[in-house]
Short mmCIF file of C-alpha atoms and ligand atoms in Angstrom, two decimals:
data_model
loop_
_atom_site.label_atom_id
_atom_site.label_comp_id
_atom_site.label_asym_id
_atom_site.label_seq_id
_atom_site.Cartn_x
_atom_site.Cartn_y
_atom_site.Cartn_z
CA MET Z 29 33.63 -3.73 18.98
CA ASN Z 30 32.02 -2.18 22.04
CA LEU Z 31 28.28 -1.45 21.78
CA HIS Z 32 27.01 1.20 24.20
CA THR Z 33 23.50 -0.01 24.85
CA PHE Z 34 20.50 0.43 27.11
CA ALA Z 35 19.68 -3.06 28.35
CA ALA Z 36 17.23 -4.88 30.62
CA THR Z 37 19.29 -7.28 32.71
CA SER Z 38 16.29 -9.24 34.05
CA ILE Z 39 12.56 -9.73 33.38
CA GLY Z 40 10.63 -6.44 33.51
CA ALA Z 41 13.69 -4.40 34.58
CA ASN Z 42 14.30 -0.75 33.80
CA LEU Z 43 16.85 -0.18 31.07
CA GLU Z 44 20.37 0.68 32.16
CA PRO Z 45 23.52 1.66 30.26
CA LYS Z 46 25.56 -1.42 29.42
CA SER Z 47 28.66 -1.94 27.26
CA ILE Z 48 28.58 -5.16 25.27
CA GLU Z 49 31.51 -6.58 23.34
CA VAL Z 50 30.49 -8.18 20.01
CA GLU Z 51 32.06 -8.46 16.56
CA PRO Z 52 30.46 -8.36 13.08
CA ASN Z 53 31.09 -11.62 11.16
CA GLY Z 54 33.08 -9.90 8.40
CA THR Z 55 30.99 -11.41 5.58
CA THR Z 56 27.22 -10.73 5.77
CA ASP Z 57 27.05 -8.40 8.77
CA ILE Z 58 26.98 -4.64 8.59
CA VAL Z 59 27.47 -2.09 11.36
CA ILE Z 60 24.96 0.74 11.58
CA LYS Z 61 25.53 3.94 13.56
CA VAL Z 62 22.07 4.36 15.09
CA THR Z 63 20.47 7.81 14.78
CA HIS Z 64 16.84 6.95 15.65
CA CYS Z 65 14.90 4.03 17.06
CA GLY Z 66 11.14 3.66 17.49
CA ILE Z 67 9.61 1.88 20.47
CA CYS Z 68 7.11 -0.87 19.64
CA HIS Z 69 4.82 -2.56 22.14
CA SER Z 70 6.72 -5.78 21.28
CA ASP Z 71 9.79 -4.27 22.99
CA LEU Z 72 7.71 -4.29 26.18
CA HIS Z 73 6.53 -7.86 25.62
CA MET Z 74 10.18 -8.89 25.18
CA ILE Z 75 11.44 -7.00 28.26
CA ASP Z 76 8.69 -8.72 30.26
CA ASN Z 77 9.40 -12.12 28.61
CA ASP Z 78 5.68 -12.40 27.73
CA TRP Z 79 6.49 -14.77 24.86
CA GLY Z 80 9.07 -16.91 26.76
CA MET Z 81 11.80 -16.20 24.20
CA SER Z 82 13.77 -13.35 25.79
CA ASN Z 83 17.47 -13.53 26.60
CA TYR Z 84 19.08 -11.16 29.09
CA PRO Z 85 20.76 -8.76 28.94
CA LEU Z 86 18.09 -7.76 26.45
CA VAL Z 87 18.71 -4.71 24.30
CA PRO Z 88 15.33 -3.67 22.84
CA GLY Z 89 14.81 -1.59 19.73
CA HIS Z 90 13.70 -3.00 16.38
CA GLU Z 91 12.60 0.12 14.51
CA VAL Z 92 16.15 1.20 13.85
CA VAL Z 93 17.43 3.90 11.53
CA GLY Z 94 21.04 4.89 11.00
CA GLU Z 95 24.05 5.15 8.78
CA VAL Z 96 26.06 2.20 7.47
CA VAL Z 97 29.62 2.51 8.85
CA GLU Z 98 31.00 -0.97 8.12
CA LEU Z 99 30.11 -3.62 5.53
CA GLY Z 100 30.87 -7.36 5.40
CA SER Z 101 32.69 -8.56 2.28
CA GLN Z 102 29.54 -10.12 0.76
CA ILE Z 103 27.24 -7.11 1.10
CA LYS Z 104 27.24 -5.33 -2.23
CA HIS Z 105 23.84 -3.60 -2.35
CA LEU Z 106 24.65 -1.06 0.37
CA LYS Z 107 27.47 1.40 0.78
CA LYS Z 108 29.21 3.19 3.62
CA GLY Z 109 27.39 6.35 4.65
CA GLN Z 110 24.04 5.10 3.34
CA ARG Z 111 20.89 5.65 5.43
CA VAL Z 112 19.10 2.39 6.20
CA GLY Z 113 16.27 1.01 8.31
CA VAL Z 114 16.00 -2.31 10.16
CA GLY Z 115 12.88 -3.94 11.60
CA TRP Z 116 12.01 -6.97 13.71
CA GLN Z 117 13.89 -9.50 11.59
CA ARG Z 118 17.69 -9.80 11.70
CA SER Z 119 18.16 -12.83 9.43
CA ALA Z 120 16.66 -15.91 7.75
CA CYS Z 121 18.00 -19.01 5.96
CA LEU Z 122 17.25 -17.46 2.51
CA GLN Z 123 17.02 -20.97 1.01
CA CYS Z 124 13.75 -22.54 2.19
CA ASP Z 125 10.51 -22.34 0.17
CA ASP Z 126 9.23 -19.42 2.26
CA CYS Z 127 12.45 -17.44 1.77
CA LEU Z 128 12.58 -18.23 -1.95
CA ASN Z 129 8.95 -17.13 -2.25
CA GLY Z 130 9.78 -13.76 -0.70
CA ASN Z 131 8.27 -14.64 2.66
CA GLU Z 132 11.47 -14.44 4.71
CA ASN Z 133 9.30 -13.44 7.66
CA LEU Z 134 7.76 -16.94 7.63
CA CYS Z 135 11.12 -18.78 7.55
CA ASP Z 136 11.51 -21.41 10.29
CA GLU Z 137 15.03 -20.13 10.88
CA ASN Z 138 14.15 -16.44 11.01
CA GLN Z 139 15.92 -14.56 13.77
CA SER Z 140 14.76 -11.43 15.51
CA THR Z 141 16.73 -8.23 15.97
CA ILE Z 142 16.23 -8.20 19.74
CA GLY Z 143 15.74 -11.89 20.58
CA ASN Z 144 18.79 -13.23 18.74
CA GLY Z 145 21.15 -10.30 19.20
CA TYR Z 146 21.31 -6.75 20.51
CA GLY Z 147 18.79 -4.18 19.27
CA GLY Z 148 18.73 -0.50 18.46
CA PHE Z 149 18.65 1.10 21.93
CA ALA Z 150 22.35 1.64 21.45
CA ASP Z 151 24.93 3.70 19.57
CA HIS Z 152 25.51 0.92 17.00
CA LEU Z 153 23.64 -2.09 15.64
CA ILE Z 154 25.25 -5.16 14.06
CA ILE Z 155 22.88 -6.93 11.66
CA ASP Z 156 22.80 -9.13 8.54
CA GLY Z 157 23.05 -6.53 5.75
CA ARG Z 158 20.42 -8.41 3.74
CA PHE Z 159 17.85 -7.33 6.31
CA ALA Z 160 18.75 -3.63 6.18
CA PHE Z 161 16.64 -1.51 3.83
CA ALA Z 162 17.67 1.58 1.89
CA LEU Z 163 15.32 4.43 2.82
CA PRO Z 164 13.66 6.76 0.29
CA ASP Z 165 15.17 10.27 0.47
CA GLY Z 166 11.72 11.76 1.06
CA VAL Z 167 11.16 9.85 4.32
CA GLU Z 168 12.88 11.55 7.27
CA SER Z 169 14.86 9.34 9.66
CA LYS Z 170 12.64 10.20 12.63
CA HIS Z 171 9.64 8.88 10.71
CA ALA Z 172 11.32 5.87 9.10
CA GLY Z 173 11.87 3.88 12.33
CA PRO Z 174 8.20 3.18 13.13
CA LEU Z 175 7.61 2.08 9.54
CA MET Z 176 10.18 -0.71 9.90
CA CYS Z 177 8.06 -2.78 12.33
CA GLY Z 178 4.72 -1.10 13.05
CA GLY Z 179 4.25 0.14 9.50
CA ILE Z 180 5.24 -3.03 7.65
CA THR Z 181 3.20 -5.20 10.03
CA VAL Z 182 -0.11 -3.47 9.35
CA TYR Z 183 0.63 -2.87 5.67
CA SER Z 184 1.50 -6.52 5.03
CA ALA Z 185 -1.43 -7.82 7.11
CA LEU Z 186 -3.90 -5.60 5.24
CA ARG Z 187 -2.47 -6.52 1.84
CA HIS Z 188 -2.52 -10.24 2.64
CA ALA Z 189 -6.11 -9.89 3.84
CA GLY Z 190 -6.89 -8.53 0.37
CA MET Z 191 -6.80 -4.75 0.81
CA THR Z 192 -6.82 -2.88 -2.47
CA SER Z 193 -8.93 0.30 -2.69
CA GLY Z 194 -12.59 1.18 -2.58
CA GLN Z 195 -13.13 -1.12 0.39
CA ARG Z 196 -14.44 -0.57 3.88
CA ILE Z 197 -11.76 -1.32 6.47
CA GLY Z 198 -11.94 -1.47 10.25
CA VAL Z 199 -8.96 -0.84 12.54
CA ILE Z 200 -9.18 -1.99 16.17
CA GLY Z 201 -6.85 -0.14 18.57
CA ILE Z 202 -5.55 3.29 17.63
CA GLY Z 203 -2.01 3.03 18.96
CA GLY Z 204 1.38 2.80 17.25
CA LEU Z 205 0.31 0.16 14.72
CA GLY Z 206 -3.35 1.15 14.55
CA HIS Z 207 -2.86 4.80 13.61
CA MET Z 208 -0.57 3.73 10.76
CA ALA Z 209 -3.18 1.17 9.60
CA VAL Z 210 -5.76 3.98 9.42
CA LYS Z 211 -3.33 6.05 7.34
CA PHE Z 212 -2.37 3.24 4.93
CA ALA Z 213 -5.96 2.16 4.37
CA SER Z 214 -7.32 5.65 3.84
CA GLN Z 215 -4.40 6.94 1.73
CA LEU Z 216 -4.87 3.95 -0.55
CA GLY Z 217 -8.48 4.92 -1.16
CA ASN Z 218 -10.50 3.00 1.40
CA GLU Z 219 -13.20 4.04 3.84
CA VAL Z 220 -11.93 3.46 7.39
CA VAL Z 221 -13.72 2.80 10.67
CA ALA Z 222 -11.62 3.19 13.84
CA PHE Z 223 -12.53 1.04 16.86
CA THR Z 224 -11.07 2.48 20.05
CA THR Z 225 -11.35 2.29 23.83
CA SER Z 226 -10.33 5.98 23.97
CA ALA Z 227 -13.02 8.45 22.91
CA ASP Z 228 -10.40 11.22 23.09
CA LYS Z 229 -8.76 9.72 19.97
CA PHE Z 230 -11.80 10.31 17.73
CA ASP Z 231 -10.63 13.63 16.27
CA GLU Z 232 -7.11 12.43 15.60
CA ALA Z 233 -8.37 9.22 14.00
CA ALA Z 234 -10.52 11.38 11.72
CA SER Z 235 -7.52 13.54 10.82
CA TYR Z 236 -5.62 10.36 9.82
CA GLY Z 237 -8.44 9.42 7.48
CA ALA Z 238 -11.05 7.51 9.49
CA SER Z 239 -14.57 8.41 8.38
CA GLU Z 240 -16.15 6.87 11.49
CA ALA Z 241 -14.93 6.13 15.00
CA VAL Z 242 -16.56 3.74 17.45
CA ASN Z 243 -16.06 3.79 21.21
CA VAL Z 244 -16.05 0.04 21.86
CA LYS Z 245 -16.71 0.60 25.56
CA GLU Z 246 -20.16 2.02 24.81
CA GLU Z 247 -23.17 -0.26 25.05
CA ASN Z 248 -24.60 -1.23 21.65
CA ALA Z 249 -21.57 0.44 20.04
CA PHE Z 250 -21.71 -1.83 16.98
CA GLU Z 251 -25.41 -1.55 16.23
CA LYS Z 252 -25.25 1.30 13.77
CA LEU Z 253 -22.43 -0.40 11.84
CA GLN Z 254 -24.24 -3.63 11.15
CA ARG Z 255 -25.94 -2.36 8.01
CA LYS Z 256 -22.61 -1.34 6.41
CA PRO Z 257 -20.38 -4.42 6.52
CA LEU Z 258 -16.60 -4.21 6.54
CA ASP Z 259 -14.41 -6.03 4.01
CA ILE Z 260 -11.41 -6.29 6.35
CA ILE Z 261 -10.93 -5.68 10.07
CA ILE Z 262 -7.42 -5.59 11.56
CA SER Z 263 -6.86 -5.94 15.30
CA THR Z 264 -3.75 -4.24 16.66
CA VAL Z 265 -4.73 -4.64 20.33
CA PRO Z 266 -2.30 -6.42 22.71
CA ALA Z 267 -5.25 -7.77 24.73
CA SER Z 268 -8.37 -9.88 24.28
CA ILE Z 269 -11.19 -8.52 22.12
CA ASP Z 270 -14.72 -9.74 21.40
CA ALA Z 271 -13.75 -11.49 18.15
CA ASN Z 272 -17.27 -12.83 17.52
CA ALA Z 273 -18.73 -9.31 17.61
CA TYR Z 274 -16.21 -8.19 14.97
CA VAL Z 275 -16.82 -11.27 12.78
CA ASN Z 276 -20.48 -10.23 12.64
CA LEU Z 277 -19.47 -6.84 11.22
CA LEU Z 278 -17.71 -8.46 8.24
CA ALA Z 279 -19.14 -8.63 4.73
CA SER Z 280 -19.41 -12.00 2.99
CA ASP Z 281 -15.87 -13.23 2.25
CA GLY Z 282 -14.62 -10.60 4.69
CA THR Z 283 -11.47 -11.13 6.78
CA LEU Z 284 -10.64 -10.44 10.41
CA THR Z 285 -6.86 -10.32 10.70
CA PHE Z 286 -4.82 -10.16 13.90
CA VAL Z 287 -1.45 -8.51 14.35
CA GLY Z 288 -1.82 -7.83 18.08
CA VAL Z 289 -1.87 -11.07 20.04
CA PRO Z 290 -4.76 -11.51 22.51
CA GLU Z 291 -3.84 -12.76 25.98
CA LYS Z 292 -6.16 -15.77 25.76
CA PRO Z 293 -7.01 -18.26 22.97
CA LEU Z 294 -9.97 -17.17 20.81
CA GLU Z 295 -13.37 -18.75 21.27
CA ILE Z 296 -15.02 -18.49 17.87
CA GLU Z 297 -18.60 -19.26 16.89
CA LEU Z 298 -18.35 -21.10 13.60
CA PHE Z 299 -21.75 -20.41 12.07
CA PRO Z 300 -21.25 -16.65 11.53
CA LEU Z 301 -18.02 -17.54 9.70
CA LEU Z 302 -19.53 -20.38 7.70
CA MET Z 303 -22.75 -18.69 6.60
CA LYS Z 304 -20.86 -15.77 5.03
CA ARG Z 305 -17.64 -17.60 4.08
CA ARG Z 306 -15.68 -15.24 6.33
CA ARG Z 307 -12.07 -15.77 7.38
CA ILE Z 308 -9.89 -15.19 10.45
CA MET Z 309 -6.14 -14.90 10.00
CA ALA Z 310 -3.05 -13.50 11.70
CA SER Z 311 0.09 -12.04 10.21
CA PRO Z 312 3.70 -11.49 11.33
CA ILE Z 313 5.73 -8.43 10.14
CA GLY Z 314 6.49 -8.65 6.37
CA GLY Z 315 9.03 -10.11 3.94
CA ARG Z 316 11.71 -8.09 2.16
CA GLY Z 317 9.71 -7.51 -1.02
CA ILE Z 318 6.67 -6.08 0.67
CA MET Z 319 8.92 -3.97 2.92
CA ARG Z 320 10.32 -2.27 -0.19
CA ASP Z 321 6.78 -1.89 -1.55
CA MET Z 322 5.61 -0.30 1.71
CA LEU Z 323 8.50 2.18 1.75
CA LYS Z 324 7.55 3.22 -1.79
CA VAL Z 325 3.90 3.68 -0.79
CA CYS Z 326 4.95 5.83 2.19
CA ASP Z 327 7.12 7.94 -0.09
CA THR Z 328 4.53 8.42 -2.82
CA HIS Z 329 1.36 8.61 -0.67
CA GLY Z 330 2.81 10.60 2.23
CA VAL Z 331 2.10 7.99 4.90
CA ARG Z 332 4.09 8.95 8.02
CA PRO Z 333 3.74 7.94 11.66
CA VAL Z 334 2.81 10.55 14.26
CA ILE Z 335 5.69 10.55 16.73
CA GLU Z 336 6.91 11.81 20.09
CA GLU Z 337 10.70 12.20 20.20
CA PHE Z 338 12.90 11.42 23.22
CA ALA Z 339 16.66 11.53 23.74
CA MET Z 340 18.11 7.99 23.91
CA LYS Z 341 19.25 8.66 27.49
CA ASP Z 342 15.59 9.25 28.44
CA VAL Z 343 14.62 5.78 27.28
CA ASN Z 344 12.98 4.84 30.60
CA THR Z 345 10.72 7.93 30.50
CA ALA Z 346 9.67 6.97 26.97
CA MET Z 347 9.15 3.32 27.96
CA LYS Z 348 6.91 4.35 30.84
CA LYS Z 349 4.70 6.29 28.41
CA VAL Z 350 4.51 3.29 26.07
CA ARG Z 351 3.59 1.10 29.03
CA ASP Z 352 0.78 3.37 30.23
CA GLY Z 353 -0.51 3.91 26.69
CA SER Z 354 -0.11 7.69 26.70
CA VAL Z 355 2.20 8.04 23.69
CA ARG Z 356 0.61 9.74 20.67
CA TYR Z 357 1.27 7.61 18.68
CA ARG Z 358 4.81 6.25 18.46
CA ALA Z 359 7.78 7.06 20.69
CA VAL Z 360 11.06 7.54 18.82
CA LEU Z 361 14.46 7.69 20.54
CA LYS Z 362 17.17 9.89 19.12
CA ASN Z 363 20.95 9.60 19.60
N1 NAP W 29 2.17 -9.26 14.20
C1 NAP W 29 3.34 -8.62 14.26
O1 NAP W 29 4.26 -8.92 13.50
C2 NAP W 29 3.49 -7.49 15.21
C3 NAP W 29 4.43 -6.48 14.95
C4 NAP W 29 4.50 -5.41 15.81
C5 NAP W 29 3.69 -5.35 16.95
N2 NAP W 29 2.83 -6.37 17.19
C6 NAP W 29 1.94 -6.35 18.36
O2 NAP W 29 0.86 -5.46 18.09
C7 NAP W 29 0.34 -4.98 19.33
C8 NAP W 29 0.20 -3.47 19.25
O3 NAP W 29 1.48 -2.85 19.23
P1 NAP W 29 1.60 -1.25 19.28
O4 NAP W 29 3.06 -0.96 19.28
O5 NAP W 29 0.70 -0.66 18.29
O6 NAP W 29 1.00 -0.97 20.75
P2 NAP W 29 0.44 0.39 21.35
O7 NAP W 29 1.06 1.56 20.68
O8 NAP W 29 0.56 0.24 22.82
O9 NAP W 29 -1.12 0.39 20.92
C9 NAP W 29 -2.01 -0.57 21.32
C10 NAP W 29 -3.42 0.03 21.31
O10 NAP W 29 -4.35 -1.01 21.59
C11 NAP W 29 -5.47 -0.46 22.29
N3 NAP W 29 -5.77 -1.23 23.49
C12 NAP W 29 -6.99 -1.73 23.79
N4 NAP W 29 -6.95 -2.44 24.90
C13 NAP W 29 -5.69 -2.41 25.35
C14 NAP W 29 -5.03 -2.97 26.48
N5 NAP W 29 -5.66 -3.72 27.38
N6 NAP W 29 -3.70 -2.72 26.63
C15 NAP W 29 -3.02 -1.96 25.73
N7 NAP W 29 -3.62 -1.43 24.62
C16 NAP W 29 -4.93 -1.64 24.45
C17 NAP W 29 -5.15 0.99 22.57
O11 NAP W 29 -5.83 1.71 21.55
P3 NAP W 29 -7.22 2.45 21.85
O12 NAP W 29 -6.90 3.50 22.88
O13 NAP W 29 -7.59 3.01 20.54
O14 NAP W 29 -8.18 1.41 22.33
C18 NAP W 29 -3.65 1.08 22.35
O15 NAP W 29 -3.28 2.37 21.92
C19 NAP W 29 1.30 -5.48 20.39
O16 NAP W 29 0.78 -6.67 20.96
C20 NAP W 29 2.56 -5.82 19.62
O17 NAP W 29 3.36 -6.79 20.25
C21 NAP W 29 2.70 -7.42 16.34
ZN1 ZN W 30 7.58 -4.29 16.63
ZN1 ZN W 31 14.14 -19.65 5.08
#
């Protein structure tokens, strides 16, 4: 079939309309008619080949929502006409220990929606049907896209860092991922501190549930926090941060978890970790089980991303806003 996509044909290029001929495999693949697609900062990293794993033409888009229009013979849990969402992952081996333990996102053979195929900036997406998720009726399509990568990434990272309720949780970077982390943590009954480089985000962070906001650019910004330690801090920033300063804000047994990847390797002082048995970890997206759990939590607790909508044809305008950090808080393309 002919996919009508918006593709980058070289590193860092603007997206241009491109027809691509590709066929579903007839067994495990499904075809989705794309209605909406969120834009994640990882789409930018991939267009720019920041991680050295991009193939061109590259069709970005891994927060995809649409309607199933064709099903492979082995896909029985979905039906034609059903509304589904797809995230970063397009497939996995489904037979290794990680896959069998429900951690398909950790599988050595996991494939990405935009690195190992063509993504959702298109009229149709072809994907392994086992990595398409039925969406709760209560979650509108325009909101579902950003949950499929941004949402699951912060939800899974926070859960695996031990988030329950009644804790004190810090969120570094109030962008696409960060604003959803504030919402998940606060809706699930935690006290949230937002760490931002943008003082003009204070009020919005408060409206998403943060009880305190810290302008990290201010001198001595962390001083007043030191007496009220945080159980978990999540960094969603795609740049280097002062990790040692954040470690010192953690309670004993507290965890600093990374989902945004700093540009440079971390230089960590060990004693502040050791003396309080603190941990540092990092977390990629989420497996299929926790994805279903997250969608349920969004449905029952009303967690929704704050979005700016753009027509698919205006993808470069939207991309520019993602690049300059002016989107509040997730751009969503609409066909
Ligand atoms: N681990 C995973 O599986 C996974 C999944 C999805 C995305 N990611 C990664 O997570 C990161 C965040 O993605 P996103 O879509 O949330 O990005 P985003 O919407 O651009 O938000 C990033 C936020 O980080 C803060 N920031 C501080 N310094 C920055 C700098 N030098 N450049 C850009 N932002 C800066 C800004 O918040 P303030 O204004 O509040 O400071 C900004 O809004 C990206 O690196 C992305 O690739 C990881
Ligand atoms: Zn993403
Ligand atoms: Zn596997």
